CSV table of C-alpha atoms and ligand atoms in Angstrom, one decimal:
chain,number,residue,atom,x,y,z
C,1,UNK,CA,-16.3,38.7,7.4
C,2,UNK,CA,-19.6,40.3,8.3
C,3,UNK,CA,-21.8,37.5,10.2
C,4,UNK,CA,-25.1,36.4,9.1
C,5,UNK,CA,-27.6,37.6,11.7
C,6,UNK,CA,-31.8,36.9,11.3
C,7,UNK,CA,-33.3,40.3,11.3
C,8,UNK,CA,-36.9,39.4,11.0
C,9,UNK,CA,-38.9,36.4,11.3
C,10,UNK,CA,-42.6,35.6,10.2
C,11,UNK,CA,-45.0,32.4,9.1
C,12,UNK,CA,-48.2,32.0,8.0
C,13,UNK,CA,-50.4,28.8,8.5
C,14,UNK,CA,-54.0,28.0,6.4
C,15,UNK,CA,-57.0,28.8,8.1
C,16,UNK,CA,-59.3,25.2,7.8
C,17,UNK,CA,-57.9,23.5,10.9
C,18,UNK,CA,-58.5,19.3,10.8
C,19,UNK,CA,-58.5,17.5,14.2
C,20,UNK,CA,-57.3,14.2,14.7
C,21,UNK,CA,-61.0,13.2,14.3
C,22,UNK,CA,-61.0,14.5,11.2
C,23,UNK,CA,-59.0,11.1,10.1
C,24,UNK,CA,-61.3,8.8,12.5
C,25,UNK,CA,-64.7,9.5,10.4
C,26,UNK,CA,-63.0,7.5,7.2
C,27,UNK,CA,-60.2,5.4,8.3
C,28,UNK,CA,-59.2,3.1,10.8
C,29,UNK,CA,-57.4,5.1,13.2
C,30,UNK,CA,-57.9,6.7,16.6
C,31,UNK,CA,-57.3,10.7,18.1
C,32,UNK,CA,-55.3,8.5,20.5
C,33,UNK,CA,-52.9,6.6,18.8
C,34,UNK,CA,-52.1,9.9,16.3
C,35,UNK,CA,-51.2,11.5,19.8
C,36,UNK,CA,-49.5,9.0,21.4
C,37,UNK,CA,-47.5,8.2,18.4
C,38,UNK,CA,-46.7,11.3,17.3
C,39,UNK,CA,-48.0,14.1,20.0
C,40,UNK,CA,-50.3,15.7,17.0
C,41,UNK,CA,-53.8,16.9,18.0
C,42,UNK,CA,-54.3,19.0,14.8
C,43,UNK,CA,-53.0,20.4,11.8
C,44,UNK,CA,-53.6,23.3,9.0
C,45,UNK,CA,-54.5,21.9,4.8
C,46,UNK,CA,-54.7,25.1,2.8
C,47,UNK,CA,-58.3,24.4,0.6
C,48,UNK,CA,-56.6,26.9,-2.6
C,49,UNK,CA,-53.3,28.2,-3.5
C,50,UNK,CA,-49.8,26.9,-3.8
C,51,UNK,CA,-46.6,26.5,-1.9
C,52,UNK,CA,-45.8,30.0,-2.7
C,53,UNK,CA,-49.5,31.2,-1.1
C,54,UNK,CA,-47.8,30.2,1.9
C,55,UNK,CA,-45.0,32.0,1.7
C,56,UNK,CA,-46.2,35.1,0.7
C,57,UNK,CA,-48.2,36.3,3.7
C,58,UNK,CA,-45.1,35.2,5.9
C,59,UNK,CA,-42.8,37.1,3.8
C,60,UNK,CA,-44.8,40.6,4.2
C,61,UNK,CA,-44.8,40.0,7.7
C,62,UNK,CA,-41.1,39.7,7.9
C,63,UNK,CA,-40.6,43.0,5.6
C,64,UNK,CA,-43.6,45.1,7.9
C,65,UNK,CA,-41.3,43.8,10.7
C,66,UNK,CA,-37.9,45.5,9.4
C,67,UNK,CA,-39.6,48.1,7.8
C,68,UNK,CA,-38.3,47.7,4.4
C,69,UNK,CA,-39.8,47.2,0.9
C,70,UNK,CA,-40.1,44.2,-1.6
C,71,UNK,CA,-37.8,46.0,-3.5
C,72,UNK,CA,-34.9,45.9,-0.7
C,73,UNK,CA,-34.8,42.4,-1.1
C,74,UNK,CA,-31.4,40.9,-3.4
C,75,UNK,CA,-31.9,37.2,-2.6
C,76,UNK,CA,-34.6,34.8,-2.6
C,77,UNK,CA,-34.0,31.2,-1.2
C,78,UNK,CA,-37.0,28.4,-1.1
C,79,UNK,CA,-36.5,24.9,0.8
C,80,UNK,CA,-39.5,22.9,-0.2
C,81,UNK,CA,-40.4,19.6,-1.8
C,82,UNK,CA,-43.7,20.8,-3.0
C,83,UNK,CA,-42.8,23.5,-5.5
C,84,UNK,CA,-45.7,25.3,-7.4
C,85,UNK,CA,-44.1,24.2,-10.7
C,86,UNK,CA,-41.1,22.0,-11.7
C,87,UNK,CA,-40.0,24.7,-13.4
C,88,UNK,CA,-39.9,27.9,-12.7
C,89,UNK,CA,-38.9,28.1,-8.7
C,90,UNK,CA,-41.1,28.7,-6.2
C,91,UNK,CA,-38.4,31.4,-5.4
C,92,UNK,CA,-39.3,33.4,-8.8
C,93,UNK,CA,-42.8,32.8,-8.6
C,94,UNK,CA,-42.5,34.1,-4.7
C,95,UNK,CA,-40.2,37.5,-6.7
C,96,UNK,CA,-43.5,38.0,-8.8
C,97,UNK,CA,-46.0,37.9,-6.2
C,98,UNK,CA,-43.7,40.1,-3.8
C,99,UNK,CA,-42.8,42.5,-6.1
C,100,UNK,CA,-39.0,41.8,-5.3
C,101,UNK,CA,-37.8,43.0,-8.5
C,102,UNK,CA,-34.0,43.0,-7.5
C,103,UNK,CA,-34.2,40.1,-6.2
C,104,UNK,CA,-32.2,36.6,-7.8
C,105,UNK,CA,-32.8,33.3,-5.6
C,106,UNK,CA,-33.4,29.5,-6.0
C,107,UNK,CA,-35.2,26.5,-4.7
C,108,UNK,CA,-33.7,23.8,-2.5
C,109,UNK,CA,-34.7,20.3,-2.1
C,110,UNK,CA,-33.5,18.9,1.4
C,111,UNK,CA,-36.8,17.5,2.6
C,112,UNK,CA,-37.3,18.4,6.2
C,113,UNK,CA,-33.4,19.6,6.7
C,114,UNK,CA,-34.5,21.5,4.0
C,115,UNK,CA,-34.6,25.3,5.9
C,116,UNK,CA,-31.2,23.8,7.7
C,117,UNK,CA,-29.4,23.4,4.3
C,118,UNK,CA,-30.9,26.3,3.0
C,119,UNK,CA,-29.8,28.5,6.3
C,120,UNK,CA,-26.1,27.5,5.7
C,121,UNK,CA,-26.3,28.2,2.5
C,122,UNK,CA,-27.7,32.0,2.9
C,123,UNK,CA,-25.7,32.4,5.2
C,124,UNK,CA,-22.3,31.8,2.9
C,125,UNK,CA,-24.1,33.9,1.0
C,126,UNK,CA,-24.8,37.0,3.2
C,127,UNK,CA,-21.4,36.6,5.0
C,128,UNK,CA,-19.2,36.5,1.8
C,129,UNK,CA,-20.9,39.7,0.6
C,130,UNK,CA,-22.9,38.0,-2.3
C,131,UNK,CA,-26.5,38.6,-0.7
C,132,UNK,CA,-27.5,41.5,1.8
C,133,UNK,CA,-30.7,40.9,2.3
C,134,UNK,CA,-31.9,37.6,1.8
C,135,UNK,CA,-35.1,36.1,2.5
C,136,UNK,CA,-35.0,32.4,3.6
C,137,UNK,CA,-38.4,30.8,3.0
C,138,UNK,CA,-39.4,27.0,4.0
C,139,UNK,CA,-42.7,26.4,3.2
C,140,UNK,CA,-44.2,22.9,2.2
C,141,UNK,CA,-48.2,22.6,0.9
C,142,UNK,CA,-48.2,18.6,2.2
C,143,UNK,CA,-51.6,18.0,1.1
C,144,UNK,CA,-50.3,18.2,-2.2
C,145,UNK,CA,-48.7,15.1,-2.0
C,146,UNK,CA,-50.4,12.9,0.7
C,147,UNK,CA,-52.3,10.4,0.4
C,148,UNK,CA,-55.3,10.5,2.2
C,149,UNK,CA,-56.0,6.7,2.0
C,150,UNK,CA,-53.0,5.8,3.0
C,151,UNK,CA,-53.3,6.1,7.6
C,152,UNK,CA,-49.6,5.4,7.7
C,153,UNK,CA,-48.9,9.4,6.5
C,154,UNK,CA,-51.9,10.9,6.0
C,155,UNK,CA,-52.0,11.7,9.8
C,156,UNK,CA,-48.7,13.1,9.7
C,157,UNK,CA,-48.7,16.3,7.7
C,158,UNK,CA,-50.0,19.6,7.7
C,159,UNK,CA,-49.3,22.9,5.7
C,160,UNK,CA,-47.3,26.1,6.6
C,161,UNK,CA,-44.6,28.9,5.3
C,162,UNK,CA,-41.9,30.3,7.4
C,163,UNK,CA,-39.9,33.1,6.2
C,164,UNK,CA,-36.5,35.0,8.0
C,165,UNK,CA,-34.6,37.5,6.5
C,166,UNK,CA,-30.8,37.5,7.2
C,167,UNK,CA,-28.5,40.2,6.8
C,168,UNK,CA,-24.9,40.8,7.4
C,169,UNK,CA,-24.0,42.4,11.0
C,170,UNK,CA,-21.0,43.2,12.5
C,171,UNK,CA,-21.8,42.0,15.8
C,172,UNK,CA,-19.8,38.8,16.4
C,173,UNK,CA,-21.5,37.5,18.9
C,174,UNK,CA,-24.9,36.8,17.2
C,175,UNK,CA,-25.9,35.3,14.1
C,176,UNK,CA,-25.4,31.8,12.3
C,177,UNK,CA,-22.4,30.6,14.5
C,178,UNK,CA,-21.6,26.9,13.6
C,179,UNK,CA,-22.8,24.1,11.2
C,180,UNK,CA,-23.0,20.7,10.8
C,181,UNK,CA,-24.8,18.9,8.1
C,182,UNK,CA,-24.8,15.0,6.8
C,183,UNK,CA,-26.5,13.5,4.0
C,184,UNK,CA,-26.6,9.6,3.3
C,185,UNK,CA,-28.5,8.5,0.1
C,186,UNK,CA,-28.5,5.1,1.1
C,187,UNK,CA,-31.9,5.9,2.9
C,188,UNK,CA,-33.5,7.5,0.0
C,189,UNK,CA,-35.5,4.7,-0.9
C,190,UNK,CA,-37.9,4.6,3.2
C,191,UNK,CA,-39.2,8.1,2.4
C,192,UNK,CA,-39.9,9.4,-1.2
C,193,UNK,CA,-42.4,10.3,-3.7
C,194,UNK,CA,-41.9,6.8,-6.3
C,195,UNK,CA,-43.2,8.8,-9.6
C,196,UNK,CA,-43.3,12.1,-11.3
C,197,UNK,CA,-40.0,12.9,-11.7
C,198,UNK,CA,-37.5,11.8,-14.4
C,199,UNK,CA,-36.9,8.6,-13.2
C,200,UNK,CA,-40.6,7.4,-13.4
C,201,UNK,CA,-42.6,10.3,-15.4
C,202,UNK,CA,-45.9,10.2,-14.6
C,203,UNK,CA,-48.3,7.9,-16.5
C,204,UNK,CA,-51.8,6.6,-15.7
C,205,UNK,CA,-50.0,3.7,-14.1
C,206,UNK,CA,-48.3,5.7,-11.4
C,207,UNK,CA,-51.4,7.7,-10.8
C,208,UNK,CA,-53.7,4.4,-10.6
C,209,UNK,CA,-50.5,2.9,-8.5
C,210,UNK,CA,-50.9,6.3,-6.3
C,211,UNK,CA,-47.0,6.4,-6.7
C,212,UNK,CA,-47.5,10.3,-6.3
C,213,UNK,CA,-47.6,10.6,-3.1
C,214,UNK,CA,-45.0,10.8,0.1
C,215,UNK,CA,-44.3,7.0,0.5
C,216,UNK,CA,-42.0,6.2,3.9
C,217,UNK,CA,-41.0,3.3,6.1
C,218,UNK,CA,-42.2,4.9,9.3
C,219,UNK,CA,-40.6,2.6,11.9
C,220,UNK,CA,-37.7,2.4,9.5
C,221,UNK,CA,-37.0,6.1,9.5
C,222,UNK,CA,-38.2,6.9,13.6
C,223,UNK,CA,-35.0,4.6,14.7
C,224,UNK,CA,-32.8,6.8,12.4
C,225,UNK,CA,-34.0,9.5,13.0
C,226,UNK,CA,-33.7,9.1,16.8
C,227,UNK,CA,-30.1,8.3,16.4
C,228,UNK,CA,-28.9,11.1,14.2
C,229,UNK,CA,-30.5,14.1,15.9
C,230,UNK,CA,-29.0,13.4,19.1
C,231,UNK,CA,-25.8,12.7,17.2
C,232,UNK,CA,-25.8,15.6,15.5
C,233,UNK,CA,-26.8,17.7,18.1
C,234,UNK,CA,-24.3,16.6,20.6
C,235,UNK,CA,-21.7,17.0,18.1
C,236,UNK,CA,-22.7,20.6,17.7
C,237,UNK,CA,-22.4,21.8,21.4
C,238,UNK,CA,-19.2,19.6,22.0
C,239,UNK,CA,-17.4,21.7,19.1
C,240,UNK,CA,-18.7,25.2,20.6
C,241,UNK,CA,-18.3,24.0,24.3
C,242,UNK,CA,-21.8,24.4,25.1
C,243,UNK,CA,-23.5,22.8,28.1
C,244,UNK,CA,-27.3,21.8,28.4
C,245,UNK,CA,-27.7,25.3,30.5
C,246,UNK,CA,-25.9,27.6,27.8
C,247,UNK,CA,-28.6,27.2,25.6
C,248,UNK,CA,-32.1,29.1,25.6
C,249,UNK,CA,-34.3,26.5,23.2
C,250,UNK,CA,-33.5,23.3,21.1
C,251,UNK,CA,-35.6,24.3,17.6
C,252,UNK,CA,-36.1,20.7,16.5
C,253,UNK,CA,-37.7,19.9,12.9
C,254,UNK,CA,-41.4,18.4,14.0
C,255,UNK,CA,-41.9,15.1,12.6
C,256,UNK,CA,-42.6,13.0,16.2
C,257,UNK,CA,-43.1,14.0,19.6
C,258,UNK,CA,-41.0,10.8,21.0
C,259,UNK,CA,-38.6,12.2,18.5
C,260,UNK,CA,-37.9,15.5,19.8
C,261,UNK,CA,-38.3,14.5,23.5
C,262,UNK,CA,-35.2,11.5,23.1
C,263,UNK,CA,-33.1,14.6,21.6
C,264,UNK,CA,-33.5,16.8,24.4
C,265,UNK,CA,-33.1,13.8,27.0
C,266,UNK,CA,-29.6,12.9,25.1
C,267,UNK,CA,-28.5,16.7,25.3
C,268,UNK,CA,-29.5,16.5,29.1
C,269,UNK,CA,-32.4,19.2,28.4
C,270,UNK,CA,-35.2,19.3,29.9
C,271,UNK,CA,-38.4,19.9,27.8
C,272,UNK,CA,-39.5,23.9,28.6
C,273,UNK,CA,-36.2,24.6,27.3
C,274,UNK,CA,-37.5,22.8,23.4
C,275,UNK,CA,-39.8,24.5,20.6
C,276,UNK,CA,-42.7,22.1,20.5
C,277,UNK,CA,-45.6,22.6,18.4
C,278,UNK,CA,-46.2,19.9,16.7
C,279,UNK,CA,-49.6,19.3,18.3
C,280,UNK,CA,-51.2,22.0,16.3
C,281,UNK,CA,-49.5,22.0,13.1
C,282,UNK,CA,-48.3,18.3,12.5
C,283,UNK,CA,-44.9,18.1,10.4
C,284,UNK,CA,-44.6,20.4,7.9
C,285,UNK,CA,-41.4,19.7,6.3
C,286,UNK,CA,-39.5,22.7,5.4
C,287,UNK,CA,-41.4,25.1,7.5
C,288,UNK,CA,-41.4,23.2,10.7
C,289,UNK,CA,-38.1,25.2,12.1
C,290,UNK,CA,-38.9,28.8,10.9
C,291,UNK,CA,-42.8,28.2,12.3
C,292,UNK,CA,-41.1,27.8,15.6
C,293,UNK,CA,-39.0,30.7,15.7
C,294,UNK,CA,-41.5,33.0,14.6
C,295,UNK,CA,-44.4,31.7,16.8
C,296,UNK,CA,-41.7,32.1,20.0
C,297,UNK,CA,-40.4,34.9,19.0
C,298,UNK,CA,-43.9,37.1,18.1
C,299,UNK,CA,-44.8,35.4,22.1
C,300,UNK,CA,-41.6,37.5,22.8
C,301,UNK,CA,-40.2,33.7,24.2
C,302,UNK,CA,-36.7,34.7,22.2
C,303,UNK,CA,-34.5,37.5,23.7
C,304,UNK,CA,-31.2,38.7,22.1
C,305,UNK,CA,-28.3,36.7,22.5
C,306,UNK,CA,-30.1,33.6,23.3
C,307,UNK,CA,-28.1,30.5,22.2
C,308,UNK,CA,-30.0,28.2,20.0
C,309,UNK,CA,-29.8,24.8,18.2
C,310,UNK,CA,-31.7,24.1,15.4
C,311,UNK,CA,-31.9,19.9,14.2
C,312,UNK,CA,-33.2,18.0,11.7
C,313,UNK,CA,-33.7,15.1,9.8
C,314,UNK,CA,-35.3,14.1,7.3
C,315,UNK,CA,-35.7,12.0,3.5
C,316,UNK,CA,-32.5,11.6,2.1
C,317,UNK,CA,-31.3,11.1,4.3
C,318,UNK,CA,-30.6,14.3,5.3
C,319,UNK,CA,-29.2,15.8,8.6
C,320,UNK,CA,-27.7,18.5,10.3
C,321,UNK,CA,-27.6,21.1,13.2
C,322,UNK,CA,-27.4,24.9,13.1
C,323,UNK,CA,-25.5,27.0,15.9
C,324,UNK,CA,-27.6,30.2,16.2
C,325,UNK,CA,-27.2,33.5,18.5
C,326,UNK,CA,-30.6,35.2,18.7
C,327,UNK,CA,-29.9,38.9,17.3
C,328,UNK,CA,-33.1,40.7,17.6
C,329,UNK,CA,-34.5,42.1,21.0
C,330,UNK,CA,-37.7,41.1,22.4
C,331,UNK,CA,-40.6,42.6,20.0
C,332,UNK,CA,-42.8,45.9,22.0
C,333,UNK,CA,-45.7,45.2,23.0
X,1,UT7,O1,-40.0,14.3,8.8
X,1,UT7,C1,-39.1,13.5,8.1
X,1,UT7,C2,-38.7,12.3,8.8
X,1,UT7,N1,-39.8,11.5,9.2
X,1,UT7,C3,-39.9,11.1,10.5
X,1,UT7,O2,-39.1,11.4,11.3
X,1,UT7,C4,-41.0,10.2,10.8
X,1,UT7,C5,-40.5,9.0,11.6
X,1,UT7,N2,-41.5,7.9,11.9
X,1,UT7,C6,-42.5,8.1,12.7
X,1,UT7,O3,-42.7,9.2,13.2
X,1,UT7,C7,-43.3,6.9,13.2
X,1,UT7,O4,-42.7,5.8,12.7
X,1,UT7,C8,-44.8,6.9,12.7
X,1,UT7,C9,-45.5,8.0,13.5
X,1,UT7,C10,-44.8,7.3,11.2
X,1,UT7,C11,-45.4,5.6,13.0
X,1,UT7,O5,-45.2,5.3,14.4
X,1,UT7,P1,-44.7,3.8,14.8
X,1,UT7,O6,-44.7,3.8,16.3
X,1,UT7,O7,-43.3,3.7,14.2
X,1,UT7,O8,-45.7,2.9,14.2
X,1,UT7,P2,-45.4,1.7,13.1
X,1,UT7,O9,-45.3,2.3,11.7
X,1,UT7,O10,-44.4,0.8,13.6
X,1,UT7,O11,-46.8,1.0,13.2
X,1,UT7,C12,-47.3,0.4,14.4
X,1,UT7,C13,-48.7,-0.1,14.1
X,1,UT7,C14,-48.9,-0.9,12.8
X,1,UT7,O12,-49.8,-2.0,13.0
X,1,UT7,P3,-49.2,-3.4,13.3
X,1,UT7,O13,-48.4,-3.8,12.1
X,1,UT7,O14,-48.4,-3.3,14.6
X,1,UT7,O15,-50.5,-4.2,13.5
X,1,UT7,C15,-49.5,0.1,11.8
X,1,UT7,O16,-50.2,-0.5,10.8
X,1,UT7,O17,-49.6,1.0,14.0
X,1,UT7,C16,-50.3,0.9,12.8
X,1,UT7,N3,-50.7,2.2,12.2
X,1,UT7,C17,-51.7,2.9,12.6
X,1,UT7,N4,-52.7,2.6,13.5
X,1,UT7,C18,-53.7,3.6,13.7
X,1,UT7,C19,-50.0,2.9,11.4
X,1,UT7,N5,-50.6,4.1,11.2
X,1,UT7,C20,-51.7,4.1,12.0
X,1,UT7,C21,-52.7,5.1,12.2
X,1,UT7,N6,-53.7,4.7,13.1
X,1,UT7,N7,-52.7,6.3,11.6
């Protein structure tokens, strides 16, 4: 079987930038304690468009990168929990707007482990023969669903699309290498959206009870989430015999900075060797991962062969780590 290798990479954040002190001129909070809880300075809302706006731009950049048309695309797959619609998927509104008219695909709903999920499952797809050239997006529009009364999440946030396209290549050594993914729905109720779906429609109720927005148990969810990325990630390198110095950059979601820094301390990592850019984007769900990997790899940061971990956690709950071997060179200057 043909490996699944990323062949292209590319994102796309809004514009309008809002500083911490954006939030101080209308609630009580502070630029400090957003950065010392959570190492966020900034992040992106996009004013107009949808989830699929974001993905979009990111998408033409990964097609402009390999050089191939809308049309060369067979595969869409979109990890979000901010679709444009219900109904249809972001994934066929994203076909229309692309012009990818041989393209089939779906949405995924995994919450932040959203683009994890969704990378094992293109992956199955591309190595099995079912896909050839798929294009992975994770994009969330968080503004969409925040509510900006509410300090607890408001700060936490921001807006982005991050797009790879896999294909199958018969390079062994690179590509999507190893897996491990957990869900447990017993902590579905700290982090949700309460209304809107089928189990509480919407009604002027839930909109006056602003039951329409992200709701979470931060503390709640920090102490898990602590405990499970490190676990996971652990787990990951003891089944492929990796040490802390076989691998070129931990891609952690970005929901915290104390987060991410435990994980890499656990793995016995020290911090240059960690994606980290949470300070100017804030957590963006779905995107956070593919963000990273395109950012270091336009800054030519990502070199072929280098080994990677990707982790996540997030609403579910949801968990899980991705082995990856960097196929692409260094981009030309
Ligand atoms: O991405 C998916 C998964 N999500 C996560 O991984 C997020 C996990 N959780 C977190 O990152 C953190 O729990 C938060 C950043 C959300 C909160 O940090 P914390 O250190 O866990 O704070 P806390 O919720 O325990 O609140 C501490 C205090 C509280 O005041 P009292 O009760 O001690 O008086 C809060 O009311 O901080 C208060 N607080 C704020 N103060 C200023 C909460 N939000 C704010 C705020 N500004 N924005």
């Amino acid at each position: 079987m043909p490996r699944a290798a990323i062949t292209a990479v590319g994102h796309y954040v809004p514009e309008d930038v809002y500083p911490n002190s954006y939030f101080e001129s209308y609630l009580d909070t502070s630029d400090e304690w957003i950065r010392e809880r959570t190492g966020i300075r900034e992040r992106r809302f996009a004013r107009n468009g949808a989830t699929s706006d974001l993905i979009v731009p990111a998408a033409r950049m990964c097609l402009e990168q390999r050089g191939i048309t809308p049309a060369d695309i067979d595969c869409i797959i979109v990890a979000t929990v901010t679709p444009d619609y219900f109904f249809p998927s972001t994934a066929a509104v994203v076909q229309r707007k692309l012009g990818a008219v041989n393209a089939w695909g779906f949405d995924l709903s995994a919450a932040c482990s959203g683009f994890i999920f969704a990378l094992v499952t293109a992956a199955k797809l591309v190595e099995s023969g079912a896909a050839k050239r798929l294009l992975l997006c994770g994009a969330d529009k968080m503004s969409a669903i925040t509510d900006f009364q509410d300090r607890s999440t408001a700060v936490l946030f921001g807006d982005a699309g991050g797009v790879v396209l896999l294909e199958p290549s018969e390079d062994e050594q690179v590509g999507v290498l190893d897996y491990v993914l957990y869900m447990n729905g017993e902590g579905g109720k700290y982090l949700y959206m309460p209304a809107g779906g089928s189990a509480k429609p919407p009604s002027l109720e839930t909109v006056k009870n602003r039951e329409h927005y992200v709701h979470q148990e931060g503390r709640t969810v920090f102490k898990e989430a602590v405990v499970r990325m490190a676990e996971v990630t652990l787990e990951i390198m003891q089944r492929n015999g990796l040490r802390a110095e076989d691998i070129a950059w931990l891609v952690p979601h970005q929901a915290n900075l104390r987060i991410i820094t435990a994980t890499a301390e656990r793995m016995g990592l020290s911090m240059e060797k960690v994606m980290v850019n949470i300070d100017r984007y804030g957590n963006t769900t779905a995107a956070t991962i593919p963000l990273c990997l395109s950012e270091w790899y336009a800054a030519g940061r990502l070199d072929y062969g280098d080994r990677l971990i990707l982790v996540s956690f997030g609403a579910g709950y949801t968990w899980g780590a991705v082995y990856v071997r960097w196929s692409l060179p260094k981009p030309k200057d």
